[in-house]
Amino acid sequence: MIELIGASKEFIKPSGEIHTVLNNINLIVGKGEFCSIVGPTGCGKSTTLNLIAGFEQPSKGKVQIQGTQLQGINKHAACVFQTENAFPWKTVIDNVSLGLRLDGVKKEEAYSEARKWIEKVGLKGFEGHYPHQLSGGMRKRVALAQCLITQPEILLMDESFSALDVHTRALMENELLSIWEETSASVIFITHDLEEAIALSDRVIVLTAGPAATIKGDYKIDLERPRNVSEIRFDPQFMKLHEQIWNDLRDEVFISYAHANNA
Amino acid sequence: MHTQTMLDNKQDEVLLRKKELQMKAAKIKIRNLSLQIAVAVIIFGSWELLASNRYIDPFFFSSPGAIINQIKEWIFEGTSQGPLYIHFIVTFEETILSFIIGVVLGVLAGYMLGSNDILAVIFGPYIQMLNALPRVVLAPIFIIWFGLGMPSKIALGVTLTFFIVFFNAFQGVREVDRNLLNNARLLGANKKQLAKHVIIPSALTWILSSLHASFGFALVGVVVGEFIGSTKGLGFLIAQAQGAFNTTGVFAGMVILSITSLLATWGVGKLEKRFVAWRFVRQ
């Protein structure tokens, strides 16, 4: 269970002014829940994720994981980043087995576990390849395997698929869902794409435009599972939800756009 | 049967096309190589002609033939300062030692300052200051401190190599992808594991790319040190030839030095390929 309690994040700008990124975020994500966070550019989606991952500490309020306050890095989480997860100097199998190896698991054991995960994400035969020899979609598969092999209770995804082309993206989204359904991990999925958020999630959180972003809306997505991401978009219920959330999000996008133009 | 012959025909055609492409590539290779050789022939040929017909004074400009003869003489009969190989070995040993010491110190210092902000802030300006100093002026001081033997040359070579490697190692440690660092931390890496799995491999490409340049600089430092004061080495040999107004000897020394440096560059290149396999295994 992830709890953000009155969490705020402030930075001191070089000019000495205080810049508030997040203001008073209260959010509870339950075990096994798939929760997306959407909001206009620069609203602090990634900062929220950084707080949960423990990369950054909140300036006010606190982050609780399984009931205990988070200090330092979050040991229960793994993260698929927007850019690269895979270490370019490691082969696929070394990348995937890294989490276990860091934990002190013996090499053969870690490798055999890694082989299972590599097969699960559909990369069998590529164990000895280096990341630069793989396509963007394949590298995302490596990233997923690398994260899930440690069986994290929390999977963080920071616009993980936004750099992929449309078809690969739909494919990866479906695979993410099918793999996730086998685990009991909570997912925090950061995206600026509302359709992606609705198609994947149990719950969509809308943030207001920054600075000092806070939660504007919290929507339950009670579409049936298992879902097919590319077809669910034609579901009438999906469209209704989309319209409803978009009404909320649109104003924030316009505010953020106006900010950007004034700056 | 019919389709089989068609397939064969197709394969023949593919083979033919492949051959044609290979021929084309070979032709381009031969053309480039012959142009390169032509440049050498023109430069050295005209130098030889000009010198032998006394359009230029061989006393000041020497000639390719004379230089080759001088190198032969040095190799087979020895120099006025003893056999050539002694000088060669001395210079080579000094260069290798200053290269190794410079690289080790540079990597250590670069890593320390790169991974520790406080150290970087404190020592940064001093290192910049030292780097701004033309290192050649240190030669006299090193000769006073360490004498005419090897240590003074090695010290000078080290001051040149150190900074190149240092700045690259420093930058390499600084430029490690933040996401990769965060990813490794989430996956459970402690400080030592972060260094081993992320920071060092990432910095290694930077460091290795500095090795080419730094080997050249080690050689420069050593030879300059030998010029200024020594009793052995290729630099000493060149200085002696200069003292005797032996232009041919100076050129011969230069040729031997550049061959040494070329060999070393080739060796470093091999090393690089071995250590950053992930960059080079492209298919």
Coordinates of C-alpha atoms in Angstrom, one line a residue:
Chain A
M1 CA 0.0 0.0 0.0
I2 CA 1.3 3.4 -1.0
E3 CA 0.2 6.5 1.0
L4 CA 1.0 10.1 0.2
I5 CA -0.1 12.2 3.2
G6 CA -0.1 15.9 2.7
A7 CA 3.0 15.6 0.5
S8 CA 4.4 18.8 -0.9
K9 CA 7.5 19.4 -2.8
E10 CA 9.4 22.7 -3.0
F11 CA 12.6 23.8 -4.7
I12 CA 14.7 26.8 -4.2
K13 CA 15.3 28.5 -7.5
P14 CA 18.7 29.9 -8.3
S15 CA 17.1 33.4 -7.9
G16 CA 16.3 32.5 -4.3
E17 CA 12.5 32.2 -4.8
I18 CA 10.7 29.1 -3.7
H19 CA 9.1 27.1 -6.4
T20 CA 6.3 24.8 -5.3
V21 CA 5.9 21.8 -7.6
L22 CA 3.4 19.7 -5.6
N23 CA 1.0 21.0 -3.0
N24 CA -0.7 18.9 -0.4
I25 CA -1.0 15.6 -2.3
N26 CA -3.2 13.0 -0.5
L27 CA -3.3 9.7 -2.2
I28 CA -3.7 6.1 -1.2
V29 CA -3.0 3.3 -3.7
G30 CA -4.0 -0.1 -2.5
K31 CA -2.2 -3.4 -3.0
G32 CA -2.5 -4.7 -6.6
E33 CA -4.2 -1.5 -7.8
F34 CA -3.3 -0.1 -11.2
C35 CA -3.3 3.6 -10.8
S36 CA -2.5 6.2 -13.5
I37 CA -1.6 9.8 -12.9
V38 CA -2.4 12.2 -15.7
G39 CA -2.0 15.9 -16.0
P40 CA -0.6 18.6 -18.3
T41 CA 3.1 19.0 -19.0
G42 CA 5.2 20.1 -16.1
C43 CA 2.5 19.6 -13.5
G44 CA 4.7 17.4 -11.3
K45 CA 3.6 13.9 -12.4
S46 CA 7.2 12.7 -12.4
T47 CA 7.9 14.4 -9.1
T48 CA 5.1 12.5 -7.6
L49 CA 6.7 9.3 -8.9
N50 CA 10.1 10.4 -7.6
L51 CA 8.6 10.9 -4.1
I52 CA 7.2 7.3 -4.2
A53 CA 10.5 5.9 -5.5
G54 CA 12.4 7.7 -2.8
F55 CA 14.6 9.6 -5.3
E56 CA 13.4 12.8 -3.6
Q57 CA 12.0 13.5 -0.2
P58 CA 8.9 15.6 0.3
S59 CA 9.4 19.0 1.7
K60 CA 6.2 18.7 3.8
G61 CA 4.1 15.7 4.6
K62 CA 5.2 12.1 4.2
V63 CA 5.2 9.0 2.0
Q64 CA 4.3 5.7 3.6
I65 CA 4.9 2.4 2.1
Q66 CA 3.2 -0.6 3.8
G67 CA 2.5 1.6 6.8
T68 CA 6.0 2.7 7.5
Q69 CA 7.4 6.1 6.5
L70 CA 9.7 6.0 3.5
Q71 CA 13.3 7.2 4.1
G72 CA 15.8 7.0 1.3
I73 CA 15.2 4.7 -1.7
N74 CA 12.0 2.6 -1.8
K75 CA 13.1 -1.0 -1.5
H76 CA 9.7 -2.3 -2.5
A77 CA 9.6 -0.6 -5.9
A78 CA 11.0 -1.0 -9.4
C79 CA 10.7 1.6 -12.2
V80 CA 10.4 1.5 -15.9
F81 CA 11.7 4.9 -17.1
Q82 CA 10.8 6.9 -20.2
T83 CA 14.3 6.6 -21.5
E84 CA 16.6 3.6 -20.9
N85 CA 16.5 1.1 -18.1
A86 CA 19.0 -1.3 -19.7
F87 CA 22.6 -0.8 -19.0
P88 CA 24.3 -0.5 -22.4
W89 CA 27.4 -2.4 -21.2
K90 CA 25.5 -5.4 -20.1
T91 CA 24.0 -8.1 -22.2
V92 CA 20.2 -8.8 -22.0
I93 CA 20.6 -11.6 -19.5
D94 CA 23.0 -9.6 -17.3
N95 CA 20.6 -6.7 -17.4
V96 CA 17.6 -8.8 -16.5
S97 CA 19.4 -10.8 -13.8
L98 CA 21.0 -7.7 -12.2
G99 CA 18.4 -7.2 -9.5
L100 CA 18.9 -10.7 -8.2
R101 CA 22.7 -10.5 -8.5
L102 CA 22.7 -7.3 -6.5
D103 CA 20.8 -9.2 -3.9
G104 CA 23.5 -11.7 -3.7
V105 CA 21.8 -14.5 -5.6
K106 CA 24.3 -16.9 -7.2
K107 CA 25.0 -16.4 -10.9
E108 CA 23.6 -19.7 -12.2
E109 CA 20.4 -19.3 -10.2
A110 CA 20.0 -15.7 -11.2
Y111 CA 20.6 -16.6 -14.9
S112 CA 18.0 -19.4 -14.9
E113 CA 15.4 -17.1 -13.3
A114 CA 16.4 -14.4 -15.8
R115 CA 15.9 -16.9 -18.7
K116 CA 12.3 -17.5 -17.5
W117 CA 11.6 -13.8 -17.5
I118 CA 13.3 -13.2 -20.8
E119 CA 11.0 -15.9 -22.3
K120 CA 8.0 -14.4 -20.6
V121 CA 8.6 -11.0 -22.3
G122 CA 9.2 -12.7 -25.6
L123 CA 12.9 -12.1 -26.0
K124 CA 14.1 -15.8 -26.0
G125 CA 17.2 -16.0 -28.1
F126 CA 18.4 -12.5 -27.4
E127 CA 20.1 -13.3 -24.1
G128 CA 23.5 -12.5 -25.3
H129 CA 22.6 -9.3 -27.2
Y130 CA 23.6 -5.8 -26.0
P131 CA 20.8 -3.2 -25.7
H132 CA 22.0 -1.2 -28.8
Q133 CA 21.4 -4.3 -30.9
L134 CA 17.7 -4.3 -29.9
S135 CA 14.8 -2.2 -31.1
G136 CA 13.0 0.3 -28.9
G137 CA 10.2 -2.1 -28.1
M138 CA 12.6 -4.9 -27.3
R139 CA 14.5 -2.6 -24.9
K140 CA 11.2 -1.9 -23.1
R141 CA 10.7 -5.6 -22.7
V142 CA 14.1 -5.9 -21.2
A143 CA 13.2 -3.1 -18.8
L144 CA 10.0 -4.9 -17.8
A145 CA 11.8 -8.2 -17.2
Q146 CA 14.5 -6.3 -15.3
C147 CA 11.9 -4.7 -13.0
L148 CA 9.6 -7.7 -12.5
I149 CA 12.3 -10.3 -11.7
T150 CA 12.8 -8.8 -8.3
Q151 CA 9.0 -9.3 -7.7
P152 CA 8.4 -5.7 -6.6
E153 CA 5.3 -4.8 -4.7
I154 CA 5.2 -1.5 -6.5
L155 CA 5.9 -1.0 -10.2
L156 CA 6.5 2.6 -11.2
M157 CA 6.1 3.6 -14.8
D158 CA 7.3 7.0 -15.8
E159 CA 5.8 7.6 -19.3
S160 CA 7.4 4.3 -20.1
F161 CA 5.9 3.8 -23.5
S162 CA 5.8 7.3 -24.8
A163 CA 8.8 6.9 -27.0
L164 CA 7.4 3.9 -28.8
D165 CA 5.5 4.0 -32.1
V166 CA 1.8 3.5 -31.9
H167 CA 1.6 -0.2 -32.8
T168 CA 4.5 -1.3 -30.5
R169 CA 3.0 0.7 -27.8
A170 CA -0.4 -1.0 -28.0
L171 CA 1.4 -4.4 -28.0
M172 CA 3.5 -3.5 -25.0
E173 CA 0.5 -2.2 -23.1
N174 CA -1.3 -5.5 -23.6
E175 CA 1.7 -7.4 -22.5
L176 CA 2.1 -5.3 -19.5
L177 CA -1.5 -6.0 -18.5
S178 CA -1.2 -9.7 -19.0
I179 CA 2.0 -9.9 -17.0
W180 CA 0.7 -7.6 -14.3
E181 CA -2.4 -9.7 -13.9
E182 CA -0.3 -12.6 -12.8
T183 CA 1.4 -10.5 -10.1
S184 CA -0.1 -8.7 -7.2
A185 CA 2.0 -5.5 -7.7
S186 CA 0.6 -2.1 -7.4
V187 CA 1.3 0.0 -10.4
I188 CA 1.7 3.8 -10.6
F189 CA 1.6 4.7 -14.2
I190 CA 2.6 8.3 -15.2
T191 CA 1.4 9.4 -18.6
H192 CA 0.1 12.4 -20.5
D193 CA -2.0 10.2 -22.6
L194 CA -5.5 10.0 -21.2
E195 CA -6.6 7.1 -23.4
E196 CA -3.6 5.0 -22.4
A197 CA -4.4 5.8 -18.7
I198 CA -8.0 4.7 -18.9
A199 CA -7.3 1.7 -21.0
L200 CA -4.8 0.3 -18.5
S201 CA -5.9 1.4 -15.1
D202 CA -8.3 0.7 -12.3
R203 CA -8.1 4.3 -11.3
V204 CA -7.1 7.6 -13.0
I205 CA -5.8 10.6 -10.9
V206 CA -5.9 14.0 -12.6
L207 CA -3.5 16.6 -11.4
T208 CA -4.0 20.3 -11.8
A209 CA -1.6 22.4 -13.8
G210 CA 1.6 23.4 -12.0
P211 CA 3.1 25.2 -10.1
A212 CA 1.7 23.9 -6.8
A213 CA -0.1 21.1 -8.5
T214 CA -2.6 19.1 -6.5
I215 CA -5.1 16.4 -7.1
K216 CA -8.1 17.5 -9.1
G217 CA -10.0 14.4 -9.8
D218 CA -10.0 10.7 -8.9
Y219 CA -11.8 8.4 -11.2
K220 CA -12.6 4.7 -10.8
I221 CA -12.3 2.8 -14.1
D222 CA -14.6 -0.2 -13.7
L223 CA -14.0 -1.6 -17.2
E224 CA -13.9 -5.4 -17.3
R225 CA -10.6 -7.3 -17.2
P226 CA -8.8 -8.8 -19.1
R227 CA -8.8 -5.9 -21.5
N228 CA -7.6 -5.5 -25.0
V229 CA -6.0 -2.1 -25.0
S230 CA -6.5 -1.4 -28.7
E231 CA -10.1 -2.5 -28.8
I232 CA -11.4 -1.1 -25.5
R233 CA -11.2 2.3 -27.0
F234 CA -14.4 1.6 -28.9
D235 CA -16.3 0.5 -25.8
P236 CA -19.2 3.0 -25.0
Q237 CA -18.3 3.0 -21.3
F238 CA -14.7 3.8 -22.2
M239 CA -15.9 6.8 -24.3
K240 CA -18.1 8.0 -21.5
L241 CA -15.3 7.9 -19.0
H242 CA -12.9 9.5 -21.5
E243 CA -15.3 12.4 -22.0
Q244 CA -15.9 12.8 -18.3
I245 CA -12.2 12.9 -17.3
W246 CA -11.2 15.0 -20.3
N247 CA -13.7 17.7 -19.2
D248 CA -11.7 17.8 -16.0
L249 CA -8.3 17.6 -17.7
R250 CA -9.0 20.1 -20.5
D251 CA -9.1 23.2 -18.2
E252 CA -5.8 22.2 -16.7
V253 CA -4.2 21.7 -20.1
F254 CA -5.4 25.2 -21.1
I255 CA -4.0 26.7 -17.9
S256 CA -0.7 25.0 -18.4
Y257 CA -0.6 26.1 -22.1
A258 CA -1.3 29.7 -21.1
H259 CA 1.5 29.6 -18.5
A260 CA 3.9 28.3 -21.1
N261 CA 3.0 31.1 -23.5
N262 CA 3.4 33.8 -20.8
A263 CA 6.7 32.5 -19.7
Chain B
M1 CA 11.8 -28.8 -62.1
H2 CA 11.0 -25.6 -63.9
T3 CA 10.8 -23.6 -60.7
Q4 CA 14.0 -25.2 -59.6
T5 CA 15.9 -23.8 -62.6
M6 CA 14.3 -20.5 -62.1
L7 CA 15.4 -20.4 -58.5
D8 CA 18.9 -21.4 -59.6
N9 CA 18.9 -18.6 -62.1
K10 CA 17.9 -16.2 -59.5
Q11 CA 20.6 -17.4 -57.2
D12 CA 23.1 -17.0 -59.9
E13 CA 21.9 -13.5 -60.5
V14 CA 22.3 -12.6 -56.8
L15 CA 25.8 -14.1 -56.7
L16 CA 26.7 -12.1 -59.8
R17 CA 25.4 -8.9 -58.2
K18 CA 27.3 -9.6 -55.0
K19 CA 30.5 -10.1 -57.0
E20 CA 29.9 -6.8 -58.9
L21 CA 29.5 -5.0 -55.6
Q22 CA 32.6 -6.5 -54.1
M23 CA 34.6 -5.6 -57.2
K24 CA 33.3 -2.0 -56.9
A25 CA 34.4 -1.9 -53.2
A26 CA 37.8 -3.3 -54.1
K27 CA 38.3 -0.8 -56.8
I28 CA 37.5 2.1 -54.5
K29 CA 40.0 0.7 -52.0
I30 CA 42.7 0.3 -54.6
R31 CA 42.1 3.9 -55.9
N32 CA 42.3 5.4 -52.4
L33 CA 45.5 3.4 -51.5
S34 CA 47.2 4.4 -54.8
L35 CA 46.3 8.0 -54.2
Q36 CA 47.8 7.8 -50.7
I37 CA 51.0 6.3 -52.0
A38 CA 51.1 8.8 -54.8
V39 CA 51.2 11.7 -52.2
A40 CA 54.1 10.0 -50.4
V41 CA 56.0 9.5 -53.7
I42 CA 55.5 13.0 -54.8
I43 CA 56.5 14.6 -51.5
F44 CA 59.5 12.4 -50.8
G45 CA 60.5 12.1 -54.5
S46 CA 60.6 15.8 -55.0
W47 CA 62.5 16.2 -51.7
E48 CA 65.1 13.7 -52.8
L49 CA 65.3 15.3 -56.3
L50 CA 65.6 18.8 -54.9
A51 CA 68.3 17.8 -52.5
S52 CA 70.4 15.7 -54.9
N53 CA 70.3 18.5 -57.5
R54 CA 71.2 20.9 -54.8
Y55 CA 68.2 23.2 -55.2
I56 CA 67.9 22.9 -51.5
D57 CA 71.0 22.5 -49.3
P58 CA 71.2 18.9 -48.0
F59 CA 73.2 20.2 -45.0
F60 CA 70.1 21.9 -43.7
F61 CA 67.3 19.8 -45.3
S62 CA 68.9 16.4 -45.6
S63 CA 67.1 13.9 -47.9
P64 CA 64.9 10.8 -47.6
G65 CA 67.7 8.6 -48.8
A66 CA 70.2 10.0 -46.4
I67 CA 67.7 9.6 -43.5
I68 CA 67.1 5.9 -44.4
N69 CA 70.9 5.3 -44.5
Q70 CA 71.3 7.1 -41.2
I71 CA 68.6 4.8 -39.6
K72 CA 70.3 1.8 -41.1
E73 CA 73.7 2.9 -39.8
W74 CA 72.2 3.4 -36.3
I75 CA 70.6 0.1 -36.3
F76 CA 73.6 -1.9 -37.7
E77 CA 76.6 0.0 -36.5
G78 CA 75.2 1.9 -33.5
T79 CA 75.1 5.6 -32.8
S80 CA 77.9 7.8 -31.6
Q81 CA 76.3 7.4 -28.2
G82 CA 76.1 3.6 -28.1
P83 CA 73.8 1.1 -29.8
L84 CA 70.4 2.5 -30.9
Y85 CA 68.3 -0.1 -29.1
I86 CA 69.5 1.2 -25.7
H87 CA 68.1 4.7 -26.5
F88 CA 64.9 3.2 -27.9
I89 CA 64.4 1.0 -24.8
V90 CA 65.0 3.9 -22.4
T91 CA 62.5 6.2 -24.2
F92 CA 60.0 3.4 -24.5
E93 CA 60.3 2.4 -20.8
E94 CA 60.0 6.0 -19.7
T95 CA 56.9 6.5 -21.9
I96 CA 55.2 3.3 -20.7
L97 CA 55.9 4.1 -17.1
S98 CA 54.7 7.7 -17.2
F99 CA 51.7 6.5 -19.2
I100 CA 50.7 3.9 -16.6
I101 CA 51.4 6.2 -13.6
G102 CA 49.6 9.1 -15.2
V103 CA 46.6 7.0 -16.1
V104 CA 46.3 5.4 -12.7
L105 CA 46.6 8.7 -10.8
G106 CA 44.3 10.4 -13.3
V107 CA 41.6 7.8 -13.0
L108 CA 41.8 7.7 -9.2
A109 CA 41.7 11.5 -8.9
G110 CA 39.0 11.8 -11.5
Y111 CA 36.8 9.2 -9.8
M112 CA 37.3 10.7 -6.4
L113 CA 36.5 14.3 -7.5
G114 CA 33.8 13.1 -9.8
S115 CA 31.9 11.3 -7.1
N116 CA 32.4 13.7 -4.3
D117 CA 31.1 17.2 -4.7
I118 CA 33.0 18.7 -1.8
L119 CA 36.3 17.5 -3.1
A120 CA 35.5 18.7 -6.6
V121 CA 34.6 22.2 -5.2
I122 CA 37.8 22.4 -3.1
F123 CA 40.3 21.1 -5.6
G124 CA 38.7 22.1 -8.9
P125 CA 40.3 25.6 -9.2
Y126 CA 43.7 24.3 -8.2
I127 CA 43.6 21.6 -10.8
Q128 CA 42.5 24.1 -13.4
M129 CA 45.5 26.3 -12.4
L130 CA 48.0 23.5 -12.7
N131 CA 46.5 22.5 -16.0
A132 CA 46.9 26.0 -17.3
L133 CA 50.6 25.9 -16.6
P134 CA 52.7 25.0 -19.7
R135 CA 54.1 21.7 -18.4
V136 CA 57.4 22.0 -20.3
V137 CA 58.6 24.6 -17.8
L138 CA 58.5 21.9 -15.1
A139 CA 61.3 20.0 -16.9
P140 CA 64.1 22.0 -15.3
I141 CA 62.6 21.7 -11.8
F142 CA 62.2 17.9 -12.3
I143 CA 65.8 17.6 -13.5
I144 CA 67.0 19.4 -10.3
W145 CA 64.8 17.2 -8.1
F146 CA 65.2 13.8 -9.8
G147 CA 68.5 14.1 -11.7
L148 CA 69.3 13.3 -15.3
G149 CA 68.0 9.7 -15.2
M150 CA 64.6 8.2 -15.9
P151 CA 62.6 9.6 -12.9
S152 CA 62.7 13.2 -14.1
K153 CA 61.4 12.2 -17.6
I154 CA 58.7 10.0 -16.1
A155 CA 57.6 12.9 -13.8
L156 CA 57.3 15.2 -16.8
G157 CA 55.4 12.6 -18.8
V158 CA 53.1 12.0 -15.9
T159 CA 52.2 15.7 -15.5
L160 CA 51.1 15.6 -19.2
T161 CA 49.1 12.4 -19.1
F162 CA 47.5 12.9 -15.7
F163 CA 45.4 15.9 -16.7
I164 CA 44.0 14.4 -19.9
V165 CA 42.9 11.2 -18.1
F166 CA 41.8 13.1 -15.0
F167 CA 39.4 15.4 -16.9
N168 CA 38.0 12.5 -18.9
A169 CA 37.5 10.3 -15.8
F170 CA 35.9 13.2 -14.0
Q171 CA 33.5 13.9 -16.8
G172 CA 32.8 10.3 -17.2
V173 CA 31.8 9.9 -13.6
R174 CA 29.7 13.1 -13.8
E175 CA 27.9 12.2 -17.0
V176 CA 26.5 8.9 -15.7
D177 CA 22.9 8.7 -16.8
R178 CA 20.7 9.7 -13.8
N179 CA 18.0 7.3 -14.7
L180 CA 20.5 4.4 -14.9
L181 CA 21.8 5.3 -11.4
N182 CA 18.3 5.5 -10.0
N183 CA 17.4 2.3 -11.7
A184 CA 20.3 0.5 -10.1
R185 CA 19.5 2.0 -6.7
L186 CA 15.9 0.8 -7.0
L187 CA 17.1 -2.7 -8.0
G188 CA 19.0 -2.7 -4.7
A189 CA 22.5 -1.6 -5.4
N190 CA 24.6 -0.3 -2.5
K191 CA 27.4 2.3 -3.0
K192 CA 30.0 -0.2 -3.9
Q193 CA 27.7 -2.0 -6.4
L194 CA 26.7 1.3 -7.9
A195 CA 30.4 2.0 -8.7
K196 CA 31.0 -1.5 -10.0
H197 CA 27.9 -1.9 -12.2
V198 CA 27.1 1.7 -13.3
I199 CA 29.7 4.4 -12.6
I200 CA 32.9 2.6 -13.6
P201 CA 31.6 1.0 -16.8
S202 CA 30.0 4.3 -17.8
A203 CA 33.2 6.2 -17.2
L204 CA 35.3 3.6 -18.9
T205 CA 34.4 4.7 -22.4
W206 CA 35.4 8.3 -21.5
I207 CA 38.7 7.1 -20.0
L208 CA 39.5 4.8 -22.8
S209 CA 38.9 7.5 -25.4
S210 CA 41.5 9.6 -23.6
L211 CA 44.1 6.9 -23.7
H212 CA 45.0 7.6 -27.3
A213 CA 45.8 11.2 -26.7
S214 CA 47.5 10.6 -23.4
F215 CA 49.9 8.1 -24.7
G216 CA 51.1 10.6 -27.3
F217 CA 51.5 13.2 -24.5
A218 CA 53.5 10.8 -22.4
L219 CA 55.9 10.5 -25.3
V220 CA 56.0 14.2 -25.7
G221 CA 56.8 14.7 -22.0
V222 CA 59.6 12.1 -22.1
V223 CA 61.2 13.4 -25.3
V224 CA 61.1 17.0 -24.1
G225 CA 62.7 15.9 -20.8
E226 CA 65.4 14.1 -22.7
F227 CA 66.1 17.2 -24.8
I228 CA 66.6 19.4 -21.8
G229 CA 68.9 17.1 -19.9
S230 CA 69.7 13.4 -20.1
T231 CA 72.3 10.8 -21.0
K232 CA 70.2 8.3 -22.9
G233 CA 67.0 8.1 -25.0
L234 CA 65.8 9.1 -28.4
G235 CA 65.3 12.7 -27.4
F236 CA 68.9 12.8 -26.2
L237 CA 70.0 11.3 -29.6
I238 CA 68.1 14.0 -31.5
A239 CA 69.6 16.7 -29.2
Q240 CA 73.1 15.3 -29.8
A241 CA 72.5 15.2 -33.6
Q242 CA 71.3 18.8 -33.4
G243 CA 74.5 19.8 -31.4
A244 CA 76.6 18.3 -34.2
F245 CA 74.6 20.0 -36.9
N246 CA 73.6 16.6 -38.2
T247 CA 70.2 17.4 -39.8
T248 CA 69.9 13.8 -41.1
G249 CA 70.3 12.5 -37.5
V250 CA 67.5 14.8 -36.3
F251 CA 65.2 13.6 -39.0
A252 CA 66.1 10.0 -38.4
G253 CA 65.3 10.4 -34.7
M254 CA 61.9 11.9 -35.7
V255 CA 61.1 9.0 -38.0
I256 CA 61.9 6.5 -35.2
L257 CA 59.8 8.4 -32.7
S258 CA 56.8 8.6 -35.0
I259 CA 57.0 4.8 -35.7
T260 CA 57.1 4.2 -32.0
S261 CA 54.1 6.4 -31.4
L262 CA 52.1 4.8 -34.3
L263 CA 52.8 1.3 -32.8
A264 CA 51.6 2.5 -29.4
T265 CA 48.4 4.0 -30.8
W266 CA 47.7 0.7 -32.6
G267 CA 48.2 -1.1 -29.3
V268 CA 45.9 1.2 -27.3
G269 CA 43.3 0.8 -30.0
K270 CA 43.4 -3.0 -29.5
L271 CA 43.1 -2.6 -25.8
E272 CA 40.1 -0.3 -26.3
K273 CA 38.3 -2.9 -28.4
R274 CA 38.8 -5.5 -25.7
F275 CA 37.5 -3.4 -22.9
V276 CA 34.4 -1.8 -24.4
A277 CA 33.1 -4.8 -26.3
W278 CA 29.6 -3.5 -25.9
R279 CA 30.3 -0.6 -28.1
F280 CA 32.0 -2.5 -30.8
V281 CA 30.0 -5.7 -31.3
R282 CA 27.7 -4.3 -33.9
Q283 CA 26.2 -6.8 -36.3

